[in-house]
């Protein structure tokens, strides 16, 4: 699920954050229990610390799977019987009763759309599909201006009117929650682990992460931000996290080329076209993963200057990697410094 990293591919590959966050320094303590599996066209990895019986471990594993499967069943655009797909198929101006989870996600999406002046828009689906980054896959040729204009006629989150759990669309928009729902899935797993009494864990789904507590030796969870280079995987920055979530949005792994021109999977909902600025990736740290997920997408669409201005104005912890003639430069919002494992280097702008 990912409008604007509003991205793509079969079976929810749109949920995958291609600016992958990887674990570093994984503890091999016998108290570490790991659960993993496929979900959303990507995979989940959960690490918990503690002394658990076999019955408790089975309960943890089942709870993790149930939490993720519920989000998949509610919010997938690849499942025709999902709640979101049924809303998308419903008539204009007809009230549709949502479950509380879906209503909460749409409410936050609307709020972040307002915050970013439309840079985050969950109704971008028609433009995403037009460019081949949704369920309909890659088009035979680059869309024409007329086709883009027609797609934009169906874009505009302001057409969504939410009253409690009741949602109405005032024009035929196609809602794609992939820019926020994967983060929400991480939050749902975290909530389940909290309810089961787990006090030290790391939840990761396709690169979106949320942590609780510290490791048994008192060290914080250490997370590596990947360098935005499509041909290799290496560490750009190490973060130290405790009781927070982190998400990255980037355009360097999901794109296609046509007649020598590169088309990013990140679609600007205001233009209906792939972004063309030089912001390679944005990493955001927030209290909830759904928030980090959506904000990372919004900042990526806005670009390095407007995105950083929003981050500093709204006290968002954001880390930008920007392409330039020498390769890449990094820029940090004022709120981001708390999460660095060491001080910013000389080349990192503050």
CSV table of C-alpha atoms in Angstrom, one decimal, residues 149-330:
chain,number,residue,atom,x,y,z
A,149,UNK,CA,-5.7,15.4,-16.4
A,150,UNK,CA,-8.4,12.8,-16.4
A,151,UNK,CA,-6.7,10.9,-13.6
A,152,UNK,CA,-6.4,14.2,-11.6
A,153,UNK,CA,-10.2,14.7,-11.9
A,154,UNK,CA,-10.5,11.7,-9.6
A,155,UNK,CA,-7.8,13.0,-7.1
A,156,UNK,CA,-8.5,15.1,-4.0
A,157,UNK,CA,-8.7,13.9,-0.4
A,158,UNK,CA,-11.1,16.8,0.3
A,159,UNK,CA,-13.8,14.7,-1.4
A,160,UNK,CA,-13.6,12.4,1.6
A,161,UNK,CA,-16.1,13.4,4.3
A,162,UNK,CA,-15.6,11.4,7.5
A,163,UNK,CA,-18.1,11.5,10.3
A,164,UNK,CA,-17.2,9.1,13.0
A,165,UNK,CA,-16.8,5.8,11.2
A,166,UNK,CA,-19.1,6.9,8.3
A,167,UNK,CA,-17.3,7.9,5.1
A,168,UNK,CA,-18.7,9.6,2.0
A,169,UNK,CA,-16.9,10.4,-1.2
A,170,UNK,CA,-18.3,13.4,-3.1
A,171,UNK,CA,-16.7,12.5,-6.3
A,172,UNK,CA,-15.3,9.1,-7.8
A,173,UNK,CA,-12.0,9.0,-6.0
A,174,UNK,CA,-9.9,5.9,-5.6
A,175,UNK,CA,-8.5,5.6,-2.1
A,176,UNK,CA,-5.1,4.0,-1.7
A,177,UNK,CA,-3.8,3.8,1.9
A,178,UNK,CA,-0.4,2.4,1.0
A,179,UNK,CA,1.3,5.5,2.2
A,180,UNK,CA,0.2,5.0,5.8
A,181,UNK,CA,-1.4,1.6,6.3
A,182,UNK,CA,1.9,-0.4,6.5
A,183,UNK,CA,3.0,1.8,9.4
A,184,UNK,CA,-0.4,1.3,10.9
A,185,UNK,CA,0.1,-2.4,10.7
A,186,UNK,CA,3.4,-2.0,12.7
A,187,UNK,CA,1.5,0.0,15.3
A,188,UNK,CA,-1.2,-2.7,15.5
A,189,UNK,CA,1.5,-5.4,16.2
A,190,UNK,CA,3.1,-3.1,18.8
A,191,UNK,CA,-0.3,-2.6,20.5
A,192,UNK,CA,-0.8,-6.4,20.6
A,193,UNK,CA,2.6,-7.0,22.1
A,194,UNK,CA,2.0,-4.3,24.7
A,195,UNK,CA,-1.3,-5.9,25.6
A,196,UNK,CA,0.5,-9.3,26.0
A,197,UNK,CA,3.0,-7.7,28.5
A,198,UNK,CA,6.1,-7.5,26.3
A,199,UNK,CA,8.3,-4.7,27.4
A,200,UNK,CA,11.2,-5.0,25.0
A,201,UNK,CA,10.6,-5.5,21.3
A,202,UNK,CA,11.3,-4.3,17.7
A,203,UNK,CA,8.6,-4.7,15.0
A,204,UNK,CA,9.6,-4.3,11.4
A,205,UNK,CA,7.4,-4.6,8.3
A,206,UNK,CA,9.0,-3.9,4.9
A,207,UNK,CA,11.4,-1.4,6.5
A,208,UNK,CA,8.9,0.4,8.8
A,209,UNK,CA,10.0,0.0,12.4
A,210,UNK,CA,8.7,0.5,15.9
A,211,UNK,CA,10.5,-0.2,19.1
A,212,UNK,CA,9.7,-0.6,22.8
A,213,UNK,CA,12.1,-0.4,25.7
A,214,UNK,CA,15.7,-1.3,25.4
A,215,UNK,CA,17.7,-4.5,25.0
A,216,UNK,CA,18.4,-6.5,28.2
A,217,UNK,CA,21.9,-5.0,28.5
A,218,UNK,CA,20.4,-1.5,28.6
A,219,UNK,CA,21.4,-0.5,25.1
A,220,UNK,CA,18.9,1.2,22.8
A,221,UNK,CA,17.8,-0.4,19.6
A,222,UNK,CA,20.3,0.6,16.9
A,223,UNK,CA,18.8,1.0,13.4
A,224,UNK,CA,20.8,1.7,10.2
A,225,UNK,CA,19.5,4.0,7.5
A,226,UNK,CA,20.4,2.7,4.1
A,227,UNK,CA,22.4,4.7,1.5
A,228,UNK,CA,20.1,5.6,-1.4
A,229,UNK,CA,22.0,3.6,-4.0
A,230,UNK,CA,20.1,1.1,-6.1
A,231,UNK,CA,23.0,-1.2,-6.9
A,232,UNK,CA,24.1,-1.9,-3.4
A,233,UNK,CA,23.1,-1.9,0.3
A,234,UNK,CA,25.2,-0.1,2.8
A,235,UNK,CA,24.7,2.0,5.9
A,236,UNK,CA,24.3,5.8,5.7
A,237,UNK,CA,23.5,6.5,9.3
A,238,UNK,CA,22.9,4.7,12.6
A,239,UNK,CA,20.0,5.7,14.8
A,240,UNK,CA,19.4,4.9,18.5
A,241,UNK,CA,15.7,4.3,19.2
A,242,UNK,CA,13.6,3.6,22.2
A,243,UNK,CA,9.7,3.7,22.3
A,244,UNK,CA,9.4,5.4,18.9
A,245,UNK,CA,8.8,4.5,15.3
A,246,UNK,CA,10.8,5.2,12.1
A,247,UNK,CA,9.9,5.1,8.4
A,248,UNK,CA,11.7,5.9,5.2
A,249,UNK,CA,10.4,7.0,1.9
A,250,UNK,CA,12.7,6.9,-1.2
A,251,UNK,CA,12.5,6.7,-5.0
A,252,UNK,CA,15.8,4.9,-5.8
A,253,UNK,CA,14.6,1.3,-5.9
A,254,UNK,CA,11.2,1.5,-7.4
A,255,UNK,CA,11.1,3.2,-10.9
A,256,UNK,CA,11.1,2.3,-14.5
A,257,UNK,CA,12.8,3.9,-17.6
A,258,UNK,CA,11.2,4.7,-20.9
A,259,UNK,CA,13.2,6.1,-23.9
A,260,UNK,CA,16.1,6.9,-21.5
A,261,UNK,CA,13.9,8.8,-19.0
A,262,UNK,CA,13.5,7.6,-15.4
A,263,UNK,CA,10.1,7.7,-13.8
A,264,UNK,CA,10.0,7.6,-10.1
A,265,UNK,CA,7.3,5.6,-8.2
A,266,UNK,CA,6.6,8.7,-6.1
A,267,UNK,CA,3.7,10.6,-7.7
A,268,UNK,CA,3.0,14.2,-6.7
A,269,UNK,CA,-0.8,14.3,-6.1
A,270,UNK,CA,-0.8,18.0,-7.0
A,271,UNK,CA,0.5,17.4,-10.6
A,272,UNK,CA,-0.3,13.7,-11.2
A,273,UNK,CA,3.3,13.2,-12.3
A,274,UNK,CA,6.4,11.5,-10.8
A,275,UNK,CA,8.5,13.8,-8.7
A,276,UNK,CA,11.6,15.4,-10.4
A,277,UNK,CA,13.5,17.0,-7.6
A,278,UNK,CA,16.7,15.6,-6.1
A,279,UNK,CA,15.5,14.3,-2.7
A,280,UNK,CA,16.6,10.6,-2.7
A,281,UNK,CA,15.1,9.6,0.6
A,282,UNK,CA,13.5,10.9,3.8
A,283,UNK,CA,13.6,9.1,7.2
A,284,UNK,CA,11.1,10.3,9.9
A,285,UNK,CA,11.0,9.3,13.5
A,286,UNK,CA,7.6,9.7,15.3
A,287,UNK,CA,5.6,8.3,18.2
A,288,UNK,CA,3.5,6.1,15.9
A,289,UNK,CA,4.6,4.3,12.7
A,290,UNK,CA,1.5,5.4,10.8
A,291,UNK,CA,2.5,9.0,11.4
A,292,UNK,CA,6.2,8.4,10.4
A,293,UNK,CA,5.1,6.5,7.3
A,294,UNK,CA,2.7,9.3,6.0
A,295,UNK,CA,5.0,12.1,7.0
A,296,UNK,CA,8.0,10.5,5.2
A,297,UNK,CA,5.8,10.3,2.0
A,298,UNK,CA,4.6,13.9,2.4
A,299,UNK,CA,8.2,15.3,2.9
A,300,UNK,CA,9.5,13.3,-0.1
A,301,UNK,CA,6.8,14.8,-2.3
A,302,UNK,CA,7.5,18.3,-1.1
A,303,UNK,CA,11.3,18.0,-1.8
A,304,UNK,CA,14.3,19.1,0.1
A,305,UNK,CA,13.5,22.8,0.7
A,306,UNK,CA,9.8,22.8,1.3
A,307,UNK,CA,10.0,19.5,3.1
A,308,UNK,CA,12.6,20.7,5.5
A,309,UNK,CA,10.7,23.9,6.1
A,310,UNK,CA,7.7,21.9,7.1
A,311,UNK,CA,9.7,19.5,9.3
A,312,UNK,CA,11.3,22.4,11.3
A,313,UNK,CA,8.0,24.3,11.5
A,314,UNK,CA,6.1,21.3,12.8
A,315,UNK,CA,8.9,19.8,15.0
A,316,UNK,CA,9.2,16.7,12.8
A,317,UNK,CA,12.3,14.6,13.3
A,318,UNK,CA,13.4,14.1,9.7
A,319,UNK,CA,16.7,13.1,7.9
A,320,UNK,CA,17.0,14.0,4.2
A,321,UNK,CA,19.4,12.4,1.7
A,322,UNK,CA,19.7,14.7,-1.3
A,323,UNK,CA,21.3,14.0,-4.7
A,324,UNK,CA,23.9,16.5,-5.9
A,325,UNK,CA,26.8,16.6,-8.4
A,326,UNK,CA,29.2,15.0,-5.9
A,327,UNK,CA,26.8,12.2,-5.0
A,328,UNK,CA,24.7,12.8,-1.9
A,329,UNK,CA,24.4,15.3,0.9
A,330,UNK,CA,22.4,14.9,4.1
